[in-house]
Short mmCIF file of C-alpha atoms (C1' of nucleotides) in Angstrom, two decimals:
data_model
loop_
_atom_site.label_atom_id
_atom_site.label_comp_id
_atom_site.label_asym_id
_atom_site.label_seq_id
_atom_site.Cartn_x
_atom_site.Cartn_y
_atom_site.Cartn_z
CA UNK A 93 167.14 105.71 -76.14
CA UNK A 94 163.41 106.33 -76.59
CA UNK A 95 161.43 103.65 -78.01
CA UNK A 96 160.82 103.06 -81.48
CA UNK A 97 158.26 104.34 -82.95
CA UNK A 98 156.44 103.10 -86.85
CA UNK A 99 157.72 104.92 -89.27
CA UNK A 100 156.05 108.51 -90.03
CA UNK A 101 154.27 108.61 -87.33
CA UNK A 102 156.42 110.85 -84.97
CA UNK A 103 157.29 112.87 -88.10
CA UNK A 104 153.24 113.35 -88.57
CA UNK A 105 152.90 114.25 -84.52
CA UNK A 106 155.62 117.11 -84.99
CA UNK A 107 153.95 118.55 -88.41
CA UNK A 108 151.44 119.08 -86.71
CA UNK A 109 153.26 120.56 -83.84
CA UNK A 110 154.96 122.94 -86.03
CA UNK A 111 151.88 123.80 -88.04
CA UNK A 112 149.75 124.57 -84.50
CA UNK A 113 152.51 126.97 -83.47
CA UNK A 114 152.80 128.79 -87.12
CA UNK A 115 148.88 128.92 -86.63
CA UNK A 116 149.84 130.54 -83.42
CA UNK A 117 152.33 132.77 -85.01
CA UNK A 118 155.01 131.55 -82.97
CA UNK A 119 157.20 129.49 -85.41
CA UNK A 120 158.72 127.02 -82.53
CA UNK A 121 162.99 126.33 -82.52
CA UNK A 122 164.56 122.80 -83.27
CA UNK A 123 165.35 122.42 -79.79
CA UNK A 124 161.43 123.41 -78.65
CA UNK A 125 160.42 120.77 -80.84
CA UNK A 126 163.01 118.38 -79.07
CA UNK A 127 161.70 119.19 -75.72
CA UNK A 128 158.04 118.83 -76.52
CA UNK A 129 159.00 115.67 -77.92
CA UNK A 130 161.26 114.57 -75.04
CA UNK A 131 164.05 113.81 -77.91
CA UNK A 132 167.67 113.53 -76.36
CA UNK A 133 169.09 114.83 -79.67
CA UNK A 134 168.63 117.82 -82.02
CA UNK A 135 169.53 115.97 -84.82
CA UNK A 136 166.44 113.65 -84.55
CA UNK A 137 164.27 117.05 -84.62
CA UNK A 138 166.13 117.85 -87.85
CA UNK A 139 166.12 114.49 -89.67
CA UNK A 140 161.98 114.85 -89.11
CA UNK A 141 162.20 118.45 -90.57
CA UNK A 142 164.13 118.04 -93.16
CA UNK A 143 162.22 114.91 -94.33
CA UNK A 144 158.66 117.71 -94.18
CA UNK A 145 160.73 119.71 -96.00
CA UNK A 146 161.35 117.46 -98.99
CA UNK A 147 157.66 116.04 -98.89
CA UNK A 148 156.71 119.94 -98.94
CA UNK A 149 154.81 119.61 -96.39
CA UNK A 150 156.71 122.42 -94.46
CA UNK A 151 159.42 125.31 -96.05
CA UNK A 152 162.04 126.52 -94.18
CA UNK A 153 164.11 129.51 -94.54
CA UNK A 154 167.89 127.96 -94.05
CA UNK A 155 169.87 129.60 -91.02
CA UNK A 156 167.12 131.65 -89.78
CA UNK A 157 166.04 131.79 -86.38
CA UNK A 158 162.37 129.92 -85.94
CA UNK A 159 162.77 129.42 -89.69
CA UNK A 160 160.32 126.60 -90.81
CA UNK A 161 156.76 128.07 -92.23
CA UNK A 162 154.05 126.18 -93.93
CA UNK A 163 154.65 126.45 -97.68
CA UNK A 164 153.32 129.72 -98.94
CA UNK A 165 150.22 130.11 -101.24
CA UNK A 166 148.51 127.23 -100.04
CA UNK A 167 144.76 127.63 -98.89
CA UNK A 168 146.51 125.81 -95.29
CA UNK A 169 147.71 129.74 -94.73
CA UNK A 170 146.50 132.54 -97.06
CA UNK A 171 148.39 135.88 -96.55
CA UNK A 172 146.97 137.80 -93.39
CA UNK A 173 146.88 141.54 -93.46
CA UNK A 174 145.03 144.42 -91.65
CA UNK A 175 142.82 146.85 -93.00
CA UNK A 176 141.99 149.99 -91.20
CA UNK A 177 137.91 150.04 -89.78
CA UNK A 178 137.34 153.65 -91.18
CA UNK A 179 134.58 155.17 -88.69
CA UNK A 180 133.10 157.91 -91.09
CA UNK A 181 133.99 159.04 -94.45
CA UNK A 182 133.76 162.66 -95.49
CA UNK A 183 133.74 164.19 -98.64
CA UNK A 184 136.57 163.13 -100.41
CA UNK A 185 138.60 162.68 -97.85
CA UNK A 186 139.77 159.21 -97.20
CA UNK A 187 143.28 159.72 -96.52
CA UNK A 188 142.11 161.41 -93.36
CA UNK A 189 139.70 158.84 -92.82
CA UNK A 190 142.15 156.27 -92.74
CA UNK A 191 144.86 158.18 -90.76
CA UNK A 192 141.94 158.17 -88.27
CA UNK A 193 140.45 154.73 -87.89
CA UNK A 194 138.98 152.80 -85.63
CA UNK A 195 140.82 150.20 -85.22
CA UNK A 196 142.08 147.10 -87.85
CA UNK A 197 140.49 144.14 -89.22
CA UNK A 198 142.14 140.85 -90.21
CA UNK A 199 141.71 140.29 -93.48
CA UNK A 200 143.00 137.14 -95.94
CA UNK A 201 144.00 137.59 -99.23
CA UNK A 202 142.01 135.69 -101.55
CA UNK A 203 142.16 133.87 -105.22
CA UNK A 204 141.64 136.71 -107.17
CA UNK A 205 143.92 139.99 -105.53
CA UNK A 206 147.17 137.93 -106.43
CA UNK A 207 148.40 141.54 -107.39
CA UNK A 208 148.69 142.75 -103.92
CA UNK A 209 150.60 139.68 -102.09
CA UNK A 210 153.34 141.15 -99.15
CA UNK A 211 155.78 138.22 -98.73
CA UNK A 212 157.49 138.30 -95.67
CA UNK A 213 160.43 139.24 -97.47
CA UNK A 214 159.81 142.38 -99.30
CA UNK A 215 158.60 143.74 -95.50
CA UNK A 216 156.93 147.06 -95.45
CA UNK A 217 159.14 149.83 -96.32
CA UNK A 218 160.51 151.52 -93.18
CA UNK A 219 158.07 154.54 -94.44
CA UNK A 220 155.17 152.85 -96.15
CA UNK A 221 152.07 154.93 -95.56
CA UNK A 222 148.48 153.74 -95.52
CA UNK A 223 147.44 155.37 -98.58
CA UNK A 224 144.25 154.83 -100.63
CA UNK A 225 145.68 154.48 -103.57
CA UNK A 226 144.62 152.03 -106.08
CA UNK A 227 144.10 148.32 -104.99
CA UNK A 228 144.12 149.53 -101.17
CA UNK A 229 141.83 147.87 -98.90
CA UNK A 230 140.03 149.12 -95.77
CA UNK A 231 136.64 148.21 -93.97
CA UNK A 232 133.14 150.18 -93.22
CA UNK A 233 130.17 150.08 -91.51
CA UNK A 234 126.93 149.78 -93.37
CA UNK A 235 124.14 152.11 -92.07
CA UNK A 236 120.65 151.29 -93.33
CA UNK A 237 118.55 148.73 -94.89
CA UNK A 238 118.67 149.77 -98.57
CA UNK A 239 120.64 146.80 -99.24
CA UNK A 240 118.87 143.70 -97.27
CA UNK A 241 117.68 141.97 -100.35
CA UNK A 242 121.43 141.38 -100.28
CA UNK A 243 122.07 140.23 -97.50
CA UNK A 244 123.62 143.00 -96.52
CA UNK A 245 122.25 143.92 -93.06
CA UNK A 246 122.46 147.26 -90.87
CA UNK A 247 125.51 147.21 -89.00
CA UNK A 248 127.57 144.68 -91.35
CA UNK A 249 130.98 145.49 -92.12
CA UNK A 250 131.73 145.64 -95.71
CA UNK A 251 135.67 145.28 -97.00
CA UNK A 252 136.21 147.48 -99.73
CA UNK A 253 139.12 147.58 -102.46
CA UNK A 254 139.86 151.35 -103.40
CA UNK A 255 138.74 151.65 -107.27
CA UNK A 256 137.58 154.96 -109.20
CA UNK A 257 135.52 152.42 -111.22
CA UNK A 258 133.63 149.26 -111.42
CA UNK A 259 131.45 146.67 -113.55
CA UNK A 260 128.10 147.50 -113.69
CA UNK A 261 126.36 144.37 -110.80
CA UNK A 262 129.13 145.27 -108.40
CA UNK A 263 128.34 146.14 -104.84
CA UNK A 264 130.17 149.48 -104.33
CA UNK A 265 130.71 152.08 -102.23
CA UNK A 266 130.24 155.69 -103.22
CA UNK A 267 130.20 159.18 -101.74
CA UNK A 268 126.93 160.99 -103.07
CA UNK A 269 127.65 164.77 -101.10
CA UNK A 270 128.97 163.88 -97.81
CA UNK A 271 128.03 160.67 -97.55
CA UNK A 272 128.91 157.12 -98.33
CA UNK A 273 126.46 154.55 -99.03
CA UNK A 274 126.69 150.70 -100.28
CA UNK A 275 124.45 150.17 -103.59
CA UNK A 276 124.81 148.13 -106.60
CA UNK A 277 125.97 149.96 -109.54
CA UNK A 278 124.41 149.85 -113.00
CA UNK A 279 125.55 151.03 -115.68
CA UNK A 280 122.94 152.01 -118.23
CA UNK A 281 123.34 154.01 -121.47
CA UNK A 282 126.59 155.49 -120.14
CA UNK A 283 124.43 156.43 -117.30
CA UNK A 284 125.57 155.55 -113.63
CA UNK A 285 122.35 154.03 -111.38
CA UNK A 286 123.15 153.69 -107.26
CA UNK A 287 120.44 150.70 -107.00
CA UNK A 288 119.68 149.50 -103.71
CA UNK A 289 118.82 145.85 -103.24
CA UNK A 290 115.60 146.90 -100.85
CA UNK A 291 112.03 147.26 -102.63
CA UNK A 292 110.86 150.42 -99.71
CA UNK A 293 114.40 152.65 -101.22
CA UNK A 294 114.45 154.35 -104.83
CA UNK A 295 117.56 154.27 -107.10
CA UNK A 296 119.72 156.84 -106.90
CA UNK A 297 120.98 158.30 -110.15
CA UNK A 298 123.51 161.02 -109.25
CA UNK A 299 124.37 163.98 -111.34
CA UNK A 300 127.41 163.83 -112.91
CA UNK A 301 130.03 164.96 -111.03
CA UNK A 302 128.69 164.56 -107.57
CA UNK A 303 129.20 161.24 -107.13
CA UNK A 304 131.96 159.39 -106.35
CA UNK A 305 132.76 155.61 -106.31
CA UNK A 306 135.55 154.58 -103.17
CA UNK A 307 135.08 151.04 -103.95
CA UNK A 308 134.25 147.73 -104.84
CA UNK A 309 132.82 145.71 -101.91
CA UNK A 310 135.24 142.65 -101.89
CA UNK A 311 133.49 140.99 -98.13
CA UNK A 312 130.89 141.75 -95.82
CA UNK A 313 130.89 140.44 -92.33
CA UNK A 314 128.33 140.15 -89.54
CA UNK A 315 129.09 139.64 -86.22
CA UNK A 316 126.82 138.29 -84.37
CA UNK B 256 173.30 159.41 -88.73
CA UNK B 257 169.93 159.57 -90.21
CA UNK B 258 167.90 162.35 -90.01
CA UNK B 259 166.18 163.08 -86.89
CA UNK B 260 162.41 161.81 -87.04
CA UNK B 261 159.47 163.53 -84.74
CA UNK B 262 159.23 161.74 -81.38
CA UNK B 263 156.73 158.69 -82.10
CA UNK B 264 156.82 158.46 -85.17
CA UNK B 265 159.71 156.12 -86.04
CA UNK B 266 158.21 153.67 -82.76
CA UNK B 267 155.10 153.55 -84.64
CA UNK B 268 156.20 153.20 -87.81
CA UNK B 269 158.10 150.04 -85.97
CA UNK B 270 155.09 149.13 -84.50
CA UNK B 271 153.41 148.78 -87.80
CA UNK B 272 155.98 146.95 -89.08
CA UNK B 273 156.28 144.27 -86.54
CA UNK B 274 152.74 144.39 -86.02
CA UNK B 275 152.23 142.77 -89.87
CA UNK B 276 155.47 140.45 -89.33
CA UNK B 277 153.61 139.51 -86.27
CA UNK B 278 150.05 138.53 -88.27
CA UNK B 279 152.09 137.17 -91.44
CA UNK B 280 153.36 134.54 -88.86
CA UNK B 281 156.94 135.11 -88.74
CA UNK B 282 158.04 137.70 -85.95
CA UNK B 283 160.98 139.99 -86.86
CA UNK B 284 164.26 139.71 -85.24
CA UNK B 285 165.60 142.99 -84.38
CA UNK B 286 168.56 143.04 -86.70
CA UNK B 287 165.45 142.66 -89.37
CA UNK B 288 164.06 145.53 -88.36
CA UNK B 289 167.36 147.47 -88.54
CA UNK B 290 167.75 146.35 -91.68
CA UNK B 291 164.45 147.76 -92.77
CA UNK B 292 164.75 150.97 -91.56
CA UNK B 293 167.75 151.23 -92.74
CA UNK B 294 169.37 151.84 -89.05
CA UNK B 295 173.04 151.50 -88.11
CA UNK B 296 172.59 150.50 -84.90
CA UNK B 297 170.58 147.87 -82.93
CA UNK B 298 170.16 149.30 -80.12
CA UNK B 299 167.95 152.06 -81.87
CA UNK B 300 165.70 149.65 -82.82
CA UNK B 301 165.93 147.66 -79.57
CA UNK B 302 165.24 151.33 -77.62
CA UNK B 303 162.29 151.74 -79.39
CA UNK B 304 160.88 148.16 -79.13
CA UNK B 305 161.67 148.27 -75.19
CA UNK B 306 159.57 151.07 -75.10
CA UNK B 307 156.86 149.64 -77.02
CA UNK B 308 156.76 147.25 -74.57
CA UNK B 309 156.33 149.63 -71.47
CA UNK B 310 153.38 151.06 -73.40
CA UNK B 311 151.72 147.65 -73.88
CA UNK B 312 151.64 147.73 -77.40
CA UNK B 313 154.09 145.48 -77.63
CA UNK B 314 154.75 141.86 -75.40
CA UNK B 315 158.33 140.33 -75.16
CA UNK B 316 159.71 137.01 -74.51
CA UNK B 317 162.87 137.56 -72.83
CA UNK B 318 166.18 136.49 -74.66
CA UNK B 319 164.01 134.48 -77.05
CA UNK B 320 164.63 134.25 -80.99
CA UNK B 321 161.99 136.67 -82.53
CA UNK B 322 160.49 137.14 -78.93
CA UNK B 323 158.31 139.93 -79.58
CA UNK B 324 154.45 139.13 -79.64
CA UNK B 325 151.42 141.41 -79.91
CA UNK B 326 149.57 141.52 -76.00
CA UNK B 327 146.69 140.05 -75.66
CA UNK B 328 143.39 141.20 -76.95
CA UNK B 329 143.34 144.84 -76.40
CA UNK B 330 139.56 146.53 -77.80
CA UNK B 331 141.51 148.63 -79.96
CA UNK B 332 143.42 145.39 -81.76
CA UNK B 333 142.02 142.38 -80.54
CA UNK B 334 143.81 139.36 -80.82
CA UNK B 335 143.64 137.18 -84.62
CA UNK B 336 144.10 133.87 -84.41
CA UNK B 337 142.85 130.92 -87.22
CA UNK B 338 139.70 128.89 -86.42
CA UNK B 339 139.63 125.57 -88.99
CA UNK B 340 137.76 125.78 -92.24
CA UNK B 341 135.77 122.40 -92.51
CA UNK B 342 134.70 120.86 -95.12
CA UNK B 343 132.20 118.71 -94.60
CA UNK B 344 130.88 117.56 -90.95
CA UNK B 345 129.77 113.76 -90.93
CA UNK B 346 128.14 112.26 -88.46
CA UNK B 347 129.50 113.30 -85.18
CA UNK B 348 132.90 113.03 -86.10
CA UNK B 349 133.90 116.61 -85.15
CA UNK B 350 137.12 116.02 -84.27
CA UNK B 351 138.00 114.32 -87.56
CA UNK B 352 136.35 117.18 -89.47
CA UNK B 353 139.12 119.28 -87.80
CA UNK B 354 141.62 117.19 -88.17
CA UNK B 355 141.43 117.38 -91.75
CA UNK B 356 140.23 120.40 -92.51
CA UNK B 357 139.96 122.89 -95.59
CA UNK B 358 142.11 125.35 -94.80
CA UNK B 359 142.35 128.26 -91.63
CA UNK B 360 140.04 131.36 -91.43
CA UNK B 361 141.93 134.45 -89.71
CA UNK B 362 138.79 135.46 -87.04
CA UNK B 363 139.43 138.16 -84.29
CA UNK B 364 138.77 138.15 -80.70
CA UNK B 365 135.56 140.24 -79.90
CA UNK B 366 134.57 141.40 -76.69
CA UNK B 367 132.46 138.67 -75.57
CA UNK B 368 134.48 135.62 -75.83
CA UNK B 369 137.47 136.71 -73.43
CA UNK B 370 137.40 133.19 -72.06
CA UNK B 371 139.24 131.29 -74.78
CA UNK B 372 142.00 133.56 -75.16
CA UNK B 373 145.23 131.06 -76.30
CA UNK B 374 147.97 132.71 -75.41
CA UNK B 375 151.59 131.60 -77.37
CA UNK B 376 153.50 130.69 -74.19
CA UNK B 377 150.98 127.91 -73.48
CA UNK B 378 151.65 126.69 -76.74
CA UNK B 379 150.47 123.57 -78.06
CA UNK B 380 152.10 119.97 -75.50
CA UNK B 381 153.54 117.78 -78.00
CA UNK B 382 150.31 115.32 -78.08
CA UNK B 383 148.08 118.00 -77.90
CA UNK B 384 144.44 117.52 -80.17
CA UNK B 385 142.51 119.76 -81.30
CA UNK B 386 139.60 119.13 -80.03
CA UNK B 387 136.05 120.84 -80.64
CA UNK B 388 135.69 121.51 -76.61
CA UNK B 389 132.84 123.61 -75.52
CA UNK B 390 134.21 127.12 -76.54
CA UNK B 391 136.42 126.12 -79.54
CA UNK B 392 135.76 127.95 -83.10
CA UNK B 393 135.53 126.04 -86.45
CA UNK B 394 134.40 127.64 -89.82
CA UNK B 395 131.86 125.91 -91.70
CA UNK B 396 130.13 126.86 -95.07
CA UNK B 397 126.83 127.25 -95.67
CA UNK B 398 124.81 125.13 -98.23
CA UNK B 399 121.05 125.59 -99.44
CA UNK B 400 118.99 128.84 -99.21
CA UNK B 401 117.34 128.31 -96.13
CA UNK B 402 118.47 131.39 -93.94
CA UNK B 403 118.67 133.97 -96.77
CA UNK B 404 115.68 135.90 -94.57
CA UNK B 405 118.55 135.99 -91.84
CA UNK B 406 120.97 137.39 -94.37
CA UNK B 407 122.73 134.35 -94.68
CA UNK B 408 123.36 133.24 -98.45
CA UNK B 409 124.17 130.21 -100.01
CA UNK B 410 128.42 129.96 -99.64
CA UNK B 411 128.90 132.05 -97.02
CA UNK B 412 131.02 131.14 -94.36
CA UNK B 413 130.15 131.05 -91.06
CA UNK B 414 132.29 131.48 -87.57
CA UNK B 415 130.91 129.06 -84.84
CA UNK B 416 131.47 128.69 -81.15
CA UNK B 417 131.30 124.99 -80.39
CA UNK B 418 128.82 124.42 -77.62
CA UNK B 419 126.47 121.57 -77.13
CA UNK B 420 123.14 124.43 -76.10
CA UNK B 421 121.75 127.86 -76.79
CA UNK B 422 119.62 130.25 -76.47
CA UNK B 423 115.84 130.27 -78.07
CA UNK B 424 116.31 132.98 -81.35
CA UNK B 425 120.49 132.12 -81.60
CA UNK B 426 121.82 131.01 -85.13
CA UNK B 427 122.89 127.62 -84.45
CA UNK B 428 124.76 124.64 -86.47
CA UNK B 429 122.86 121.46 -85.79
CA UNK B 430 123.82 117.96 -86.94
CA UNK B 431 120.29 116.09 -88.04
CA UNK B 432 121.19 112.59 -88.79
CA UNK B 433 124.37 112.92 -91.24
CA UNK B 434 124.11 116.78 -92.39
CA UNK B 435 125.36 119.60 -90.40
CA UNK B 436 122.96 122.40 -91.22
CA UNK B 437 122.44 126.17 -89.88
CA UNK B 438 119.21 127.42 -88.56
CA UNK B 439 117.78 129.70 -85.88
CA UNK B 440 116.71 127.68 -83.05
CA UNK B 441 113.35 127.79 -81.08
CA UNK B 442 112.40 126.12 -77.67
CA UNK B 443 109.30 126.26 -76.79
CA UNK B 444 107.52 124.22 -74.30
CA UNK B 445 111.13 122.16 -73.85
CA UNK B 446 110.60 121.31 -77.65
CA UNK B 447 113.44 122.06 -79.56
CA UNK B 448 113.03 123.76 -83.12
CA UNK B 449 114.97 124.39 -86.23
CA UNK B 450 113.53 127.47 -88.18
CA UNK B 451 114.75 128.21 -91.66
CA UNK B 452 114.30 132.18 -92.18
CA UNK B 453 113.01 131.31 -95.16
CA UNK B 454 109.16 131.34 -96.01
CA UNK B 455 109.62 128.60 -98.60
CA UNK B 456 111.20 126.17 -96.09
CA UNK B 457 109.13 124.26 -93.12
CA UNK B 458 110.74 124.43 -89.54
CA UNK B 459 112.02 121.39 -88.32
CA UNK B 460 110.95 119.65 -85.36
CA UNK B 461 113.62 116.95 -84.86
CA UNK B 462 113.01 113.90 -82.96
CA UNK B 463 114.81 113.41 -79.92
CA UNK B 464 118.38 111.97 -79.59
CA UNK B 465 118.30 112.75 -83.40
CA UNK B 466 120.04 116.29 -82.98
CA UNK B 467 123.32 117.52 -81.80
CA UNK B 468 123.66 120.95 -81.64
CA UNK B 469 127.57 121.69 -83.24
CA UNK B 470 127.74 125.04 -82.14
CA UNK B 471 126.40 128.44 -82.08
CA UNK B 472 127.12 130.82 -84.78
CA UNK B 473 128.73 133.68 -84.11
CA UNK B 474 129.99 136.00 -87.32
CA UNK B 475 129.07 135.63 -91.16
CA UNK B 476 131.03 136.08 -93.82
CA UNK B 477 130.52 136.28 -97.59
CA UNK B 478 133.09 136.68 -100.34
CA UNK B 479 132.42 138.42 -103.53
"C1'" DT C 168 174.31 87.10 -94.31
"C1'" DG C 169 174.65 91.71 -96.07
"C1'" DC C 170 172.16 95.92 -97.53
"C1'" DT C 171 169.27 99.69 -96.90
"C1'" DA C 172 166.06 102.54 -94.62
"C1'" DT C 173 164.39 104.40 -90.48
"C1'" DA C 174 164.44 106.14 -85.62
"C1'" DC C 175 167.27 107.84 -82.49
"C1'" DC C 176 171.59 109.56 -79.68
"C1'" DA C 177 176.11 112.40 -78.36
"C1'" DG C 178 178.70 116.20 -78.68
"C1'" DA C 179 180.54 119.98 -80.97
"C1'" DC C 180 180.74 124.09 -84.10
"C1'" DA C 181 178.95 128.21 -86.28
"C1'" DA C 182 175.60 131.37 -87.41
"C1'" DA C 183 171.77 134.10 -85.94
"C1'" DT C 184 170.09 136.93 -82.60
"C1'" DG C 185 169.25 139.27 -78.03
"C1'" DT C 186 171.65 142.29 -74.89
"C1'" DC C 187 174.87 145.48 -73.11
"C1'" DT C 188 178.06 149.72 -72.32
"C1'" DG C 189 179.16 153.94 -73.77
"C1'" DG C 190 178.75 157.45 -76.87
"C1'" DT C 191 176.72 162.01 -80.20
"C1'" DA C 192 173.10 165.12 -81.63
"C1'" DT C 193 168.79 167.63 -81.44
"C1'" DC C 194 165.03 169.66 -79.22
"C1'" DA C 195 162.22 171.63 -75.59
"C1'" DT C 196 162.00 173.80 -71.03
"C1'" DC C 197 163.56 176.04 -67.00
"C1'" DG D 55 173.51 177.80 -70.04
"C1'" DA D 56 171.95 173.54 -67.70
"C1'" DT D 57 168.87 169.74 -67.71
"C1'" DG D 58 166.24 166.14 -69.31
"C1'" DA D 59 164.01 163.68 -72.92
"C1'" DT D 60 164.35 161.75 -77.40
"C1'" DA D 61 166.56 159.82 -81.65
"C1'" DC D 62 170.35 157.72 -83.08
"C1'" DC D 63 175.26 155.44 -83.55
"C1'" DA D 64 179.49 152.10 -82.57
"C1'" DG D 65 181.13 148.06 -81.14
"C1'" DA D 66 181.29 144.25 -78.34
"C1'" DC D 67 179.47 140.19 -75.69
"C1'" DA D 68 176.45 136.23 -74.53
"C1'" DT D 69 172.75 133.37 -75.48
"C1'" DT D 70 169.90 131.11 -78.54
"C1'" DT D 71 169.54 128.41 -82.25
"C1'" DG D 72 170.67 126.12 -86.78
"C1'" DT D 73 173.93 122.83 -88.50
"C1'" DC D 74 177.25 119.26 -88.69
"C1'" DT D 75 179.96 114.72 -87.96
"C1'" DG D 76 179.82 110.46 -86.29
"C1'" DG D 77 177.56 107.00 -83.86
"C1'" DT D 78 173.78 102.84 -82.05
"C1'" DA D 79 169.74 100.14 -82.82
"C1'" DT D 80 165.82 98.02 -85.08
"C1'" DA D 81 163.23 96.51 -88.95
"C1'" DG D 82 162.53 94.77 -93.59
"C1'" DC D 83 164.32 92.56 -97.73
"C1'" DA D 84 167.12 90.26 -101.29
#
DNA sequence: TGCTATACCAGACAAATGTCTGGTATCATC
DNA sequence: GATGATACCAGACATTTGTCTGGTATAGCA
C-alpha cells in the first residue's frame, strides 16, 4: 500500500491532472489516472473523482468513455469553435466566400452570444452547412489604415457576427460595390455614415441601396 | 440503406464533425458518429475515419477510447491549444500567477513557434507543473493607455511567449518592481529601454537588476 | 474504547467502444 | 460485360473502460 498522503492533497494533484489533459483535449480514463498516479486500485481513482464531482469541481458524463469534463459555462473553459478566415469577399456573395476559405480560426464564445452555444450534445447535424445566416461568425483581413485611430491596424484580423444591421458606434463590416471595408457606422437622420477612425480618410456615405452591412466586428486580432 | 452521397463528401462532412468534437474537448467515439449521421453500420463510419487518417487529416490512437486526434499543426489548421489567462502578475511569482489563473485563452499555433508543439501522447506526468519555461504562453491583460500608438488599447488581451530577452523594437511584458507592464523595448548602447507608444508617456529607463523581462508579446486581442 | 472520515487495495462484472469478416449497391472506366 | 473504386449495411468479437462489492489501514474525536 502506498503511503498516506494529507487529506485533499492527492485529490488536488489529480484535478489538476484531469483538467491539463481536458486543456489538452484528451479527457484521460480512470485507469490513466491510476497509472500516472502509480495507484494499485481503480477504485481509489474513482473515490477522488467522484469526491471533484460533488465539490463541482469536475462533471462527468456517467458510463461514457473518457467521460469527466470541467463543468461547462465556466470562464475555466468557454465553448471553442472555428470560424472560417474568408480570403476575399465579393459582391454579395458570402456563401461562396465561405465555401472557399482560407483556413479556420479558433474562436471562444463569449458573455454576450449565449444564443449560439453548441453543447457537445446537440453535435452538428450530420448535414449542417456553413451558412451565413444570421448570428454566423467568420473572420477577415483588414486592408488599410482608415481605421488606426482604432486600433485597428493593416493586416489585423477582425471576427465578424453576420447581421443585416447594427447600432449606430459599431465597428462593422460592409460591402460598398465590390468591396468590403471595416468603418464605424453612424446613423444620422435615418442616414447611414461609413466613418473611418483615421483623420487622412473621408466618411463614406453610400447611396442607398449600394451598400451593404455583413457584420458587426465582435474581435480583432494582431499577430505579431 | 441511405442514399448514396458524392465521393468526399460524407468523409468531410465527418471530418467537420469530429474536427469540432475534437476542439470542444471531448473526441467522438465512433458509434457517436454513427449515431449522428444517422448510419446503420460502424464500419461506414470507421471506413471513412481510416481513410481520414491515410490522408493526414485525421491522427489515431490505436484501440484507444475516443482515439482520434487532429495531426499536428498543419498551415492549413494549425494546432489550438489554451495558454493561461492571468490575472494579475506579482512580483516574480510567475508560476503562482499560472497556477491560479483567470481562466484559458484558445491561441493557435503559427508558423514560427514550431518548437513548443505539445503533443497529447506526451501528456501531462502525474507531478507535472506548469511552469513559465522559456517558450511557454500565458495571456495577460493590458492596463493603462500607454501603447495605444502601437494599437494596443486599454483591456486588450495580449498572447506572450515567456522568454527572459528580446529583440530592440519587440513588444515585450516587463516586470518593474511589483507591476507587470507592456512596452516596446529599446537597447541601445547595452541600456535597456521601455518605450510607451504613447506621446503623453516618458520611456522608462529602469535601473538594473530592477527589470525582468516576462515575455515577449506575440498576438493582440481586443473584445468588443 | 468506539465512531467516523479518509486514503488506499483486490478482484470482479458490465457497459462502452474499437475492430473485424463478409456482404450489397452504385458509379465510372476499360 | 468485367473491373475497380466508393458508399454503405449486418452482425459479431475483443479490448478498453466505467462501475461495483468488499476489504485494510491510519488519523482524529467524543
Amino acid at each position: 500500500m502506498s503511503p498516506r498522503t494529507p487529506p485533499g492533497k492527492t485529490r488536488d494533484q489529480i484535478f489538476r491532472f484531469v483538467r491539463d489533459r481536458l486543456l489538452d483535449g484528451f479527457p484521460p480514463t480512470v485507469r490513466e489516472i491510476q497509472d500516472a498516479f502509480g495507484f494499485r486500485a481503480v477504485q481509489t481513482v474513482q473515490a477522488h473523482l467522484e469526491r471533484l464531482v460533488t465539490e463541482g469541481r469536475l462533471a462527468k458524463q456517467k458510463g461514457k468513455a473518457r467521460g469527466y469534463t470541467l463543468p461547462t459555462g465556466t470562464p475555466e473553459r468557454p465553448a471553442t469553435f472555428f470560424v472560417p478566415l474568408l480570403g476575399r469577399v465579393q459582391a454579395g456573395d458570402l456563401n461562396a466566400a465561405i465555401e472557399d476559405c482560407e483556413g479556420y480560426v479558433a474562436v471562444q464564445q463569449r458573455g454576450t452570444e449565449l444564443s449560439r452555444t453548441r453543447l457537445p450534445q446537440e453535435g452538428s447535424s450530420a448535414h449542417h452547412h456553413h451558412s451565413p445566416s444570421q448570428g454566423a461568425l467568420f473572420a477577415l483581413r483588414v486592408r488599410g489604415e482608415s481605421m488606426t485611430g482604432a486600433g485597428i491596424l493593416p493586416d489585423d484580423t477582425v471576427i465578424v457576427r453576420s447581421q443585416p444591421t447594427a447600432d449606430s458606434g459599431d465597428i462593422v463590416v460592409a460591402l460598398i460595390g465590390d468591396e468590403a471595408t471595416v468603418k464605424t457606422l453612424r446613423i444620422q437622420r435615418n442616414q447611414i455614415i461609413l466613418q473611418p477612425e483615421n483623420p487622412a480618410f473621408d466618411p463614406i456615405i453610400p447611396e442607398p441601396d449600394t451598400c451593404t452591412i455583413l457584420g458587426k466586428v465582435i474581435e480583432i486580432r494582431r499577430y505579431l
